[in-house]
Tab-separated table of C-alpha atoms (C1' of nucleotides) in Angstrom:
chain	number	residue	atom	x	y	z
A	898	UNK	CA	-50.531	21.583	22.153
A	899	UNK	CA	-46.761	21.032	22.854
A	900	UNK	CA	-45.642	18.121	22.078
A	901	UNK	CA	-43.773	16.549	24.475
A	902	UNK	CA	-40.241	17.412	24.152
A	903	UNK	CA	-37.119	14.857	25.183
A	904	UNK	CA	-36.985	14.684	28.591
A	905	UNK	CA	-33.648	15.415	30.380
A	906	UNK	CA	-30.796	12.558	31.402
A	907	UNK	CA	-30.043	12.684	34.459
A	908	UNK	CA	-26.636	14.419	33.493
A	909	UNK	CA	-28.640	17.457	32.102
A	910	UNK	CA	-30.639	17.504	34.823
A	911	UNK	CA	-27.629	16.858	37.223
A	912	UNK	CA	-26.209	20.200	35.633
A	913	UNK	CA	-29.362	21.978	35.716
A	914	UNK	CA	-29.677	21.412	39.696
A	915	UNK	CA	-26.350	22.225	40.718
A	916	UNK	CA	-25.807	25.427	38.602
A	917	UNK	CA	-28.987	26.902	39.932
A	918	UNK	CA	-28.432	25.430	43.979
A	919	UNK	CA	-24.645	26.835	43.294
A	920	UNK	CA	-25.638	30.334	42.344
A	921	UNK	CA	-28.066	30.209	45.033
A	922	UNK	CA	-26.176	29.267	47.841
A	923	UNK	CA	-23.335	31.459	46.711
A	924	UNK	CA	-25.694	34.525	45.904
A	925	UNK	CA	-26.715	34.341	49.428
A	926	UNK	CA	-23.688	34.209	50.860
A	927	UNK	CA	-22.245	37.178	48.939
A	928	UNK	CA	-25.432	39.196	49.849
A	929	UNK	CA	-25.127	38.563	53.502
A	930	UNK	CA	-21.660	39.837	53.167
A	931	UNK	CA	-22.143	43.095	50.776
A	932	UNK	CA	-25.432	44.030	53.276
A	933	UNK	CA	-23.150	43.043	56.406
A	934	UNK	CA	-19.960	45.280	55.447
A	935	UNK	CA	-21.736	48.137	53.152
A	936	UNK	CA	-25.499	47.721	53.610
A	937	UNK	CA	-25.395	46.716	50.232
A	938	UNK	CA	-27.732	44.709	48.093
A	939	UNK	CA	-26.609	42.648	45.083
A	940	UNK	CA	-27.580	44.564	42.598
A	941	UNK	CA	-26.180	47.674	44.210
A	942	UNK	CA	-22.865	46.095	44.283
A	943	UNK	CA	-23.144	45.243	40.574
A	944	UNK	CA	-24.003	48.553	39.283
A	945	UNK	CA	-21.221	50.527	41.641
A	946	UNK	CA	-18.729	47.885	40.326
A	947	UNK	CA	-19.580	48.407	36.979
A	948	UNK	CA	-19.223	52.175	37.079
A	949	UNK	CA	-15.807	51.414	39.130
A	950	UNK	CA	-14.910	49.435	36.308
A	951	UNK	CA	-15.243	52.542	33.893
A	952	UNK	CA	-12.649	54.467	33.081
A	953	UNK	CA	-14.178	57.610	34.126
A	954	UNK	CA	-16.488	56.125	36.639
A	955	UNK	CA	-19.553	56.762	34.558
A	956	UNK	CA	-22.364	54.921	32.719
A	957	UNK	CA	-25.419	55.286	30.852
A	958	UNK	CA	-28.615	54.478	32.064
A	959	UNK	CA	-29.097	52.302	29.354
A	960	UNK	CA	-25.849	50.559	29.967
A	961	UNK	CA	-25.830	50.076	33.088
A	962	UNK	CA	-28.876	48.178	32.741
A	963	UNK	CA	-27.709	45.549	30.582
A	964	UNK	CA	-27.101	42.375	32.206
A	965	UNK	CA	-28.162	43.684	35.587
A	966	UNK	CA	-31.476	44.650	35.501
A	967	UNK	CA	-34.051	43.754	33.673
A	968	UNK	CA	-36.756	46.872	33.743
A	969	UNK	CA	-36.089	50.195	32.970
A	970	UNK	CA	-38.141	51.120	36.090
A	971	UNK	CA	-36.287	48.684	38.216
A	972	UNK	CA	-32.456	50.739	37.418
A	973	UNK	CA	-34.293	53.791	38.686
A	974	UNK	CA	-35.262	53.117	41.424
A	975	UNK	CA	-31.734	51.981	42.528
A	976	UNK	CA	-29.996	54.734	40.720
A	977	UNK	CA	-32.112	57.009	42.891
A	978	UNK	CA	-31.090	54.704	46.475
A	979	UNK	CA	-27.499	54.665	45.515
A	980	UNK	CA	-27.955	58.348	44.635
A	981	UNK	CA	-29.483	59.543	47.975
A	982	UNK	CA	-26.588	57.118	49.616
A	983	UNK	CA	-24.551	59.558	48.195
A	984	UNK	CA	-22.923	56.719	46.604
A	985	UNK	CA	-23.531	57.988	42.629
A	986	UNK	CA	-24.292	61.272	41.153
A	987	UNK	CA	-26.505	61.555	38.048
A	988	UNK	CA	-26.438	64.074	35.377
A	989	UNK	CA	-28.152	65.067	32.058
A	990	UNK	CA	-25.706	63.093	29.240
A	991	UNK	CA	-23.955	65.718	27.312
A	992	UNK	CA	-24.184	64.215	23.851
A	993	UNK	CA	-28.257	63.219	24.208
A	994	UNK	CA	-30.225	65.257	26.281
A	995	UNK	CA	-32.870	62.296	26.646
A	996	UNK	CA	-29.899	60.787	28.080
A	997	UNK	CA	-28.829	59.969	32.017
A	998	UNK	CA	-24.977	59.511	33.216
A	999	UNK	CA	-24.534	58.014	36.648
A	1000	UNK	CA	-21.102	58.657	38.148
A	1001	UNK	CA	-19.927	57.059	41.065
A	1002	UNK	CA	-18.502	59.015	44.094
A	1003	UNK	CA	-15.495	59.165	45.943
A	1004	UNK	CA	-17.994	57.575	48.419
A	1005	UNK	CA	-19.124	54.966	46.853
A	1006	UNK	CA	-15.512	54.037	46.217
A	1007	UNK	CA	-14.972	53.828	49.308
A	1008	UNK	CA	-17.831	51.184	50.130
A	1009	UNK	CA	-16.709	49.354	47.318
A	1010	UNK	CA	-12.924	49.308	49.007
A	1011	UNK	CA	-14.845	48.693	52.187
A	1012	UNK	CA	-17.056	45.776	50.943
A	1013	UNK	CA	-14.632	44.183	48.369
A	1014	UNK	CA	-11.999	42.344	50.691
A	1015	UNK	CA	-14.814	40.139	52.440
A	1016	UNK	CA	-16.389	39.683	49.193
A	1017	UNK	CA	-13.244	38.044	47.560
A	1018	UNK	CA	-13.003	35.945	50.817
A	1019	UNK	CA	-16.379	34.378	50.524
A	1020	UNK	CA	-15.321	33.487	47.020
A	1021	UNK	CA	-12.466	31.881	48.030
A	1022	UNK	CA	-14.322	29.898	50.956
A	1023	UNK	CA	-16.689	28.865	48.906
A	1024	UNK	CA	-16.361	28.879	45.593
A	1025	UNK	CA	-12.891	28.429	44.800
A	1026	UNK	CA	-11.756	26.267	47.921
A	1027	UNK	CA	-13.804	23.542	46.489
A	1028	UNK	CA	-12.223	23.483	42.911
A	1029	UNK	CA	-9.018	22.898	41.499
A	1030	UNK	CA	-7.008	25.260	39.132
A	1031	UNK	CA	-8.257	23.825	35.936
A	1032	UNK	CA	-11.968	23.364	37.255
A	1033	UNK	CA	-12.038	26.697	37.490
A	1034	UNK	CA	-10.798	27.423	33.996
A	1035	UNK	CA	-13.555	24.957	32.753
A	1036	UNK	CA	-16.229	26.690	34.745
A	1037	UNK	CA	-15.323	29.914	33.361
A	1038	UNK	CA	-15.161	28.519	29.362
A	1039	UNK	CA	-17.992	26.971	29.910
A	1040	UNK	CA	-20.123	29.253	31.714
A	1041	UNK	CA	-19.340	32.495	29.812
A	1042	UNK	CA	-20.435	30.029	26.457
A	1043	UNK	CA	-23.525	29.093	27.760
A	1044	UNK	CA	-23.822	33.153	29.372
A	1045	UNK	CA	-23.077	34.689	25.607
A	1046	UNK	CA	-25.620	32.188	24.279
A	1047	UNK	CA	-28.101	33.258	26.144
A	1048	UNK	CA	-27.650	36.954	25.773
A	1049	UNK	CA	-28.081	36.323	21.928
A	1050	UNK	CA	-31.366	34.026	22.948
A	1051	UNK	CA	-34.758	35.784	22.552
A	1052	UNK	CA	-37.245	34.867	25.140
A	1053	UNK	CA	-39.456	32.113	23.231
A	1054	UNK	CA	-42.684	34.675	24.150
A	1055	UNK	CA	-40.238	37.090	23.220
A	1056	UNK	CA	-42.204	40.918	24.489
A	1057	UNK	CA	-42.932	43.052	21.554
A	1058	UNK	CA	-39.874	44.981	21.131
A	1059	UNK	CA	-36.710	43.784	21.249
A	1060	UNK	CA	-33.834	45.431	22.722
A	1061	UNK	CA	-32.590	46.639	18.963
A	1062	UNK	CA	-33.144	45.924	15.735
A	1063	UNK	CA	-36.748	45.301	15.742
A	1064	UNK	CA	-36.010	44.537	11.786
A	1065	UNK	CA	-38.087	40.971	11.652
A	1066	UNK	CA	-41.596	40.067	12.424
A	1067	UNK	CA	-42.380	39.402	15.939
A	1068	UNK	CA	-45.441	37.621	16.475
A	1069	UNK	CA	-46.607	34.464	14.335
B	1239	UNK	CA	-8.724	45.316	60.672
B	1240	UNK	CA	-8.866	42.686	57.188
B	1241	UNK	CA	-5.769	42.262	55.653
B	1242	UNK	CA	-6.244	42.303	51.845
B	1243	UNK	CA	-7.082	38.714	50.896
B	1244	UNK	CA	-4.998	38.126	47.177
B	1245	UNK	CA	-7.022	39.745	44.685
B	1246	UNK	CA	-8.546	37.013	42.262
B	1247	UNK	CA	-6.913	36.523	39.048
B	1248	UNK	CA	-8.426	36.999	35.458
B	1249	UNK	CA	-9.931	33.154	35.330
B	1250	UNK	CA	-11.292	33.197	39.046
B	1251	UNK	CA	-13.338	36.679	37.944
B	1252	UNK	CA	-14.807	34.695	34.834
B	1253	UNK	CA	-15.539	32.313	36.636
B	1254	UNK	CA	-17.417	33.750	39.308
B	1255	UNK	CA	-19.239	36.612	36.962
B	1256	UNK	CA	-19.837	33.780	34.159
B	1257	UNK	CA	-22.022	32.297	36.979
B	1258	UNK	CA	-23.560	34.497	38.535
B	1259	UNK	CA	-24.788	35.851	35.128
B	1260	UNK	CA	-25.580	32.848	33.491
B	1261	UNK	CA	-27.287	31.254	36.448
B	1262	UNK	CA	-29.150	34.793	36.516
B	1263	UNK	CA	-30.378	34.896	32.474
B	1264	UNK	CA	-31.239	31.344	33.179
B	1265	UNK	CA	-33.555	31.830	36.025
B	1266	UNK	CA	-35.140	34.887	34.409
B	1267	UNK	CA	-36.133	33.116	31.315
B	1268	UNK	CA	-37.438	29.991	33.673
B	1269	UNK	CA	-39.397	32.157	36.066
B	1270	UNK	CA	-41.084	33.449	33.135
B	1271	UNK	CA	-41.542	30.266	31.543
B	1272	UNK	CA	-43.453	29.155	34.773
B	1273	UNK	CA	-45.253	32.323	35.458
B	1274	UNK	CA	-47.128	32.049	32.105
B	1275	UNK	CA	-47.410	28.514	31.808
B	1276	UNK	CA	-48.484	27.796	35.478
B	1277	UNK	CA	-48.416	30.928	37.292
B	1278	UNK	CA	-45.966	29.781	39.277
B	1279	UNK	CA	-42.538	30.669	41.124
B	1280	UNK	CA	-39.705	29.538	41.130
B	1281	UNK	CA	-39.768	29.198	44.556
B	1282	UNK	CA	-43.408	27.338	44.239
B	1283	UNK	CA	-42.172	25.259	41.153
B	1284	UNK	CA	-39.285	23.960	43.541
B	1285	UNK	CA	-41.470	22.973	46.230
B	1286	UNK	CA	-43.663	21.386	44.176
B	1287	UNK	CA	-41.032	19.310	42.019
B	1288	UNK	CA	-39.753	17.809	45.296
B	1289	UNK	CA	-42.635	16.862	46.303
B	1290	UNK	CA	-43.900	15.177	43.287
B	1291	UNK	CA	-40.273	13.630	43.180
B	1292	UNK	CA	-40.558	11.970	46.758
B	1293	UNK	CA	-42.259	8.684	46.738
B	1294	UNK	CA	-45.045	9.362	48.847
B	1295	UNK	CA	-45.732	12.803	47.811
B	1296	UNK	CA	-45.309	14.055	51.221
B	1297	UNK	CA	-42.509	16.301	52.888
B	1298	UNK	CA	-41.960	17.662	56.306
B	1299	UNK	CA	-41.730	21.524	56.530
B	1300	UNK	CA	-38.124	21.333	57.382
B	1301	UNK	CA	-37.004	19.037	54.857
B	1302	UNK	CA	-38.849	21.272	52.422
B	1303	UNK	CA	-37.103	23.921	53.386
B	1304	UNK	CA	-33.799	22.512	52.925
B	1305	UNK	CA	-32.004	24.035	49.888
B	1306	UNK	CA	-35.233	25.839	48.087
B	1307	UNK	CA	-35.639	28.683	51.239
B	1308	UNK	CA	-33.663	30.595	53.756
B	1309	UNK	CA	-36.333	31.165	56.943
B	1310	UNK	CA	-38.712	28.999	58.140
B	1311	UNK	CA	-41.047	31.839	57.590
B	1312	UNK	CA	-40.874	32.388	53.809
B	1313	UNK	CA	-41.629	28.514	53.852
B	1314	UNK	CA	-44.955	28.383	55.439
B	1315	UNK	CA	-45.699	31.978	53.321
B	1316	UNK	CA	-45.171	30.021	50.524
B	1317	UNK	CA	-46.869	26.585	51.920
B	1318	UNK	CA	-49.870	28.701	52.522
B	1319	UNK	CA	-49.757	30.129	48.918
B	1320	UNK	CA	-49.601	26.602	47.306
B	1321	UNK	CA	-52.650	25.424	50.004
B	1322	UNK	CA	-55.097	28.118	48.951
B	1323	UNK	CA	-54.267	27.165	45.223
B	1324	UNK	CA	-54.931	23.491	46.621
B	1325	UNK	CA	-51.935	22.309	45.353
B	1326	UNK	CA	-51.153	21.358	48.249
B	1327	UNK	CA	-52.409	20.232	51.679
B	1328	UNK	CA	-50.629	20.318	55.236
B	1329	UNK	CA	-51.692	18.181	58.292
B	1330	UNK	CA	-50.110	17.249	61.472
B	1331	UNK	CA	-47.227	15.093	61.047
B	1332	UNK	CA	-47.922	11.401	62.810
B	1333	UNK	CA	-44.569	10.488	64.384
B	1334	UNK	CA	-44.119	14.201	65.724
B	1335	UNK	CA	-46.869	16.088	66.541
B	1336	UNK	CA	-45.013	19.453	66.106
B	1337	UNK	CA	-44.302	18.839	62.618
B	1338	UNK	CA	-46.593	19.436	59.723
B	1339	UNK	CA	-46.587	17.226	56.363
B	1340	UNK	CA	-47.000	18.827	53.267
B	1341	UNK	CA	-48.182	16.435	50.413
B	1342	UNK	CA	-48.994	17.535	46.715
B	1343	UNK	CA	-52.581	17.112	45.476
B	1344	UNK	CA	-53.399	15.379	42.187
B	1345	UNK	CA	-54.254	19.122	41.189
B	1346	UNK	CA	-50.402	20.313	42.237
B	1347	UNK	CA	-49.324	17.661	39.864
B	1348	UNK	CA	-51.203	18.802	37.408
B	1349	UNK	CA	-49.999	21.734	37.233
B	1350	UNK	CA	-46.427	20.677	37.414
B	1351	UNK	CA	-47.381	18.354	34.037
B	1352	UNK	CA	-48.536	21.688	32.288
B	1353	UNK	CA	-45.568	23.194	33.067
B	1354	UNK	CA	-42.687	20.782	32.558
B	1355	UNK	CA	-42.789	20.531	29.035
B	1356	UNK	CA	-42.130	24.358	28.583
B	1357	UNK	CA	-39.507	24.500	31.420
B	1358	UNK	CA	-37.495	21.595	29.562
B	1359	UNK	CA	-37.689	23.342	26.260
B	1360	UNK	CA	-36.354	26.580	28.089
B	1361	UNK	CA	-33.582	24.703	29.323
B	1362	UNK	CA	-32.958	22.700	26.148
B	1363	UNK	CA	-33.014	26.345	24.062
B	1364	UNK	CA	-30.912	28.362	26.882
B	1365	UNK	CA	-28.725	26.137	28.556
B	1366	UNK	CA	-27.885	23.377	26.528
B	1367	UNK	CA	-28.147	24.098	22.919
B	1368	UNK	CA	-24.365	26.102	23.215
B	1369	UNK	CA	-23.230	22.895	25.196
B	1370	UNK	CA	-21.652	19.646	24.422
B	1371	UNK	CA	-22.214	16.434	25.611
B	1372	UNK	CA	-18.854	16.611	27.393
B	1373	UNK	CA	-19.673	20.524	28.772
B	1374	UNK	CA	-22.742	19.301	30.572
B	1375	UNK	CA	-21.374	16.943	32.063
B	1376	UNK	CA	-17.934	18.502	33.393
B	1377	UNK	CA	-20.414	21.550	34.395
B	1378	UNK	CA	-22.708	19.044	36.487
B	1379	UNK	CA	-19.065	17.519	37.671
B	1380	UNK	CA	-17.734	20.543	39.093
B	1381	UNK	CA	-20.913	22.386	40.306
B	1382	UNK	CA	-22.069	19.550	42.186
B	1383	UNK	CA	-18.644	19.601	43.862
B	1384	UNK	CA	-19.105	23.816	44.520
B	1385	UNK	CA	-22.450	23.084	45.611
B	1386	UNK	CA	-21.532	20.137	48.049
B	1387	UNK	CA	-18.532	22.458	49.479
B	1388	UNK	CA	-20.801	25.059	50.141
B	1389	UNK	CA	-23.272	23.435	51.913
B	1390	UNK	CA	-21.545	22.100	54.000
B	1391	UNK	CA	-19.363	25.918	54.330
B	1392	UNK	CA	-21.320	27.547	57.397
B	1393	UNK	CA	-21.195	31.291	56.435
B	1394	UNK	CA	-18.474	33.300	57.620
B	1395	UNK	CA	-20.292	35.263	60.787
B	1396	UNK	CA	-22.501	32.285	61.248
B	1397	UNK	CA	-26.024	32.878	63.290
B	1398	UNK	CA	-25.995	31.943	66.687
B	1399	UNK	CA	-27.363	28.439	65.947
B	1400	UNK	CA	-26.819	26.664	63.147
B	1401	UNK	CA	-29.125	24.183	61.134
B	1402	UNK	CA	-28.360	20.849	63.345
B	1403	UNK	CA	-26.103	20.262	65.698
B	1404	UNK	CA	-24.808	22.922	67.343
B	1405	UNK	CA	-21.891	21.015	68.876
B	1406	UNK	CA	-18.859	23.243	69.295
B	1407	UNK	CA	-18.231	26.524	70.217
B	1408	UNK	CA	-19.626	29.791	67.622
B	1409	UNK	CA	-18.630	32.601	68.995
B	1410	UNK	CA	-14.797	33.814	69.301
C	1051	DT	C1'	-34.317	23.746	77.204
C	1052	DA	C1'	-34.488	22.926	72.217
C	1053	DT	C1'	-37.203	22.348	68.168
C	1054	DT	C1'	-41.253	22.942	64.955
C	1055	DG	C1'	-44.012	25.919	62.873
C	1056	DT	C1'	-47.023	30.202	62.568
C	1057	DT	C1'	-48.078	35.108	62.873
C	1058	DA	C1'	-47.337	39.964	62.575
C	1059	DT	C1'	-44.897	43.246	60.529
C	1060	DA	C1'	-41.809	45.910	57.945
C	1061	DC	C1'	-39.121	46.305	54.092
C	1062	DT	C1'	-36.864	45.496	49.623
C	1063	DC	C1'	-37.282	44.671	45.136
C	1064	DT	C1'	-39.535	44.148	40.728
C	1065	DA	C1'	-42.598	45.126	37.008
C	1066	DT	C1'	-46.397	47.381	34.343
C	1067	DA	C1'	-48.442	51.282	32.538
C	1068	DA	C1'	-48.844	56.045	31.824
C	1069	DC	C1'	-46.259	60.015	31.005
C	1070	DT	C1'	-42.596	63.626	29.522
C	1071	DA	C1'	-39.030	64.999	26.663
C	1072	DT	C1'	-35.678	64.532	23.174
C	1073	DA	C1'	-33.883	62.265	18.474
D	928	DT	C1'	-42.420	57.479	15.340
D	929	DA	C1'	-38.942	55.577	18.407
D	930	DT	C1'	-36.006	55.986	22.350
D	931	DA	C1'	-34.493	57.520	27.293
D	932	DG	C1'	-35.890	57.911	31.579
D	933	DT	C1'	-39.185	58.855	35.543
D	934	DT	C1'	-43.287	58.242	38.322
D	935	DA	C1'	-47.038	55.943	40.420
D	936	DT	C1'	-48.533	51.987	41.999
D	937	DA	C1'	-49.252	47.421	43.105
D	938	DG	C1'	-47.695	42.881	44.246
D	939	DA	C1'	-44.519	39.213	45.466
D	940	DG	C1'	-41.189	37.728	48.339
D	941	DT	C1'	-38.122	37.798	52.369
D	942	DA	C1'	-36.594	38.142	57.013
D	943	DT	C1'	-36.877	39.163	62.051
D	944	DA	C1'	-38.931	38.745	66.311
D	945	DA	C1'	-42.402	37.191	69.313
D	946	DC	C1'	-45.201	33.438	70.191
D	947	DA	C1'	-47.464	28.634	71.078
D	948	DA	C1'	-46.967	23.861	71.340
D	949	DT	C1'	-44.518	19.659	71.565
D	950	DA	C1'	-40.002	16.746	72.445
DNA sequence: TATTGTTATACTCTATAACTATA
DNA sequence: TATAGTTATAGAGTATAACAATA
């Protein structure tokens, strides 16, 4: 069937290792943190940050979604946790009725402010202390290249519909 | 109580969200990869790679663990798993009878062969086609050097007792 | 007394499929 | 017909605490 492909160097698989092990150990760090100071999970803190982010402290559904979540299902449910928290409010879009805009609160600003001091401070213990000035500046050129590349990537099994532009043929 | 640590500048935030997301799309598309290929987690994929990468086959439960799993619990869940698959086996460990051994079967290998192909090609497609030679291997550079730091980093509140050696004091 | 590993249990999160409603 | 979102449901995974056995 598939033929075998190159196999890695040890420097590709020297990168592999380390960028998943990093994430890891860092992930888990930051989530012990986030649940410890706001009884937050991960993707909690992403979504509230991202609607902090906003202007007016509201997102689509649909947007929010994007890079954080990957099933439509999945954003509900936490839309409907952070919502019970208090921490959001949701409300029929005014432009599509089919449409859902999550707002954050003055409450769930005020985790954020709560959680977000320690969370910098984990970064800087254990990402950062580690790396000099321009090692960071590499990390972040490099990383958001290889991030925007896959983001344009299809899934080689890609599911039936895309998330646009279904324009081509899908299946072989 | 925490005085504000300094807010991270513009690169450090790239830096630290180009990672997290990459690392994130990355993992997605590989836990898929194994799922259909092998049925397989990445979790179970892990375990099973450093198995088949250590010379005898064999591992002790706590070496296993090491950077793949965060409670000695999800371990044996997931030992278990990979035993009723028979991809595995587990016996009493010789030199200390408390420990178990955990050794890949010729089946568990098998499996890993069915899958590898695939999981290279995700890798090659995902992570490296966007990267130069000279990326990949300033990436595996610096993220070795993160991941190093951060292992040895115990976390900030750190439990009671730590991995090995609980030599000095812990608590303030 | 400390360490190794398992068990029981509870919980969080994720994903699929079926469904409703609007564009 | 396609898109936005919810619901129901099921399953995987994780962690904590209590426990047994060995060092």
């Amino acid at each position: 069937m598939t033929s075998t492909p190159s196999p890695l160097d040890a420097t590709q698989l020297g990168a592999y290792f380390a960028l998943i092990e990093a994430s890891s150990l860092l992930k888990h760090a930051v989530e012990q943190q986030l649940r410890e100071a706001g009884d937050l999970s991960y993707v909690q803190f992403q979504l509230l940050a991202t609607l902090g982010d906003s202007p007016t402290g509201s997102r689509r559904m649909t947007d929010l979604a994007d890079g954080v979540v990957y099933s439509r299902s999945g954003l509900t449910y936490q839309a409907q946790t952070l919502e019970k928290r208090g921490l959001v409010t949701r409300s029929q879009s005014s432009d599509d009725e089919r449409g859902v805009t999550v707002t954050i609160t003055d409450g769930g600003r005020a985790v954020l402010a709560e959680v977000f001091p320690g969370h910098v401070a984990v970064l800087d213990d254990l990402l950062f202390a580690a790396l000099s000035r321009a090692d960071i500046e590499t990390l972040a050129d490099v990383l958001a290249r290889a991030r925007d590349h896959m983001r344009q990537t299809p899934p080689r099994s890609a599911q039936p519909r895309r998330r646009k532009r279904t324009t081509a043929a899908n299946q072989p």
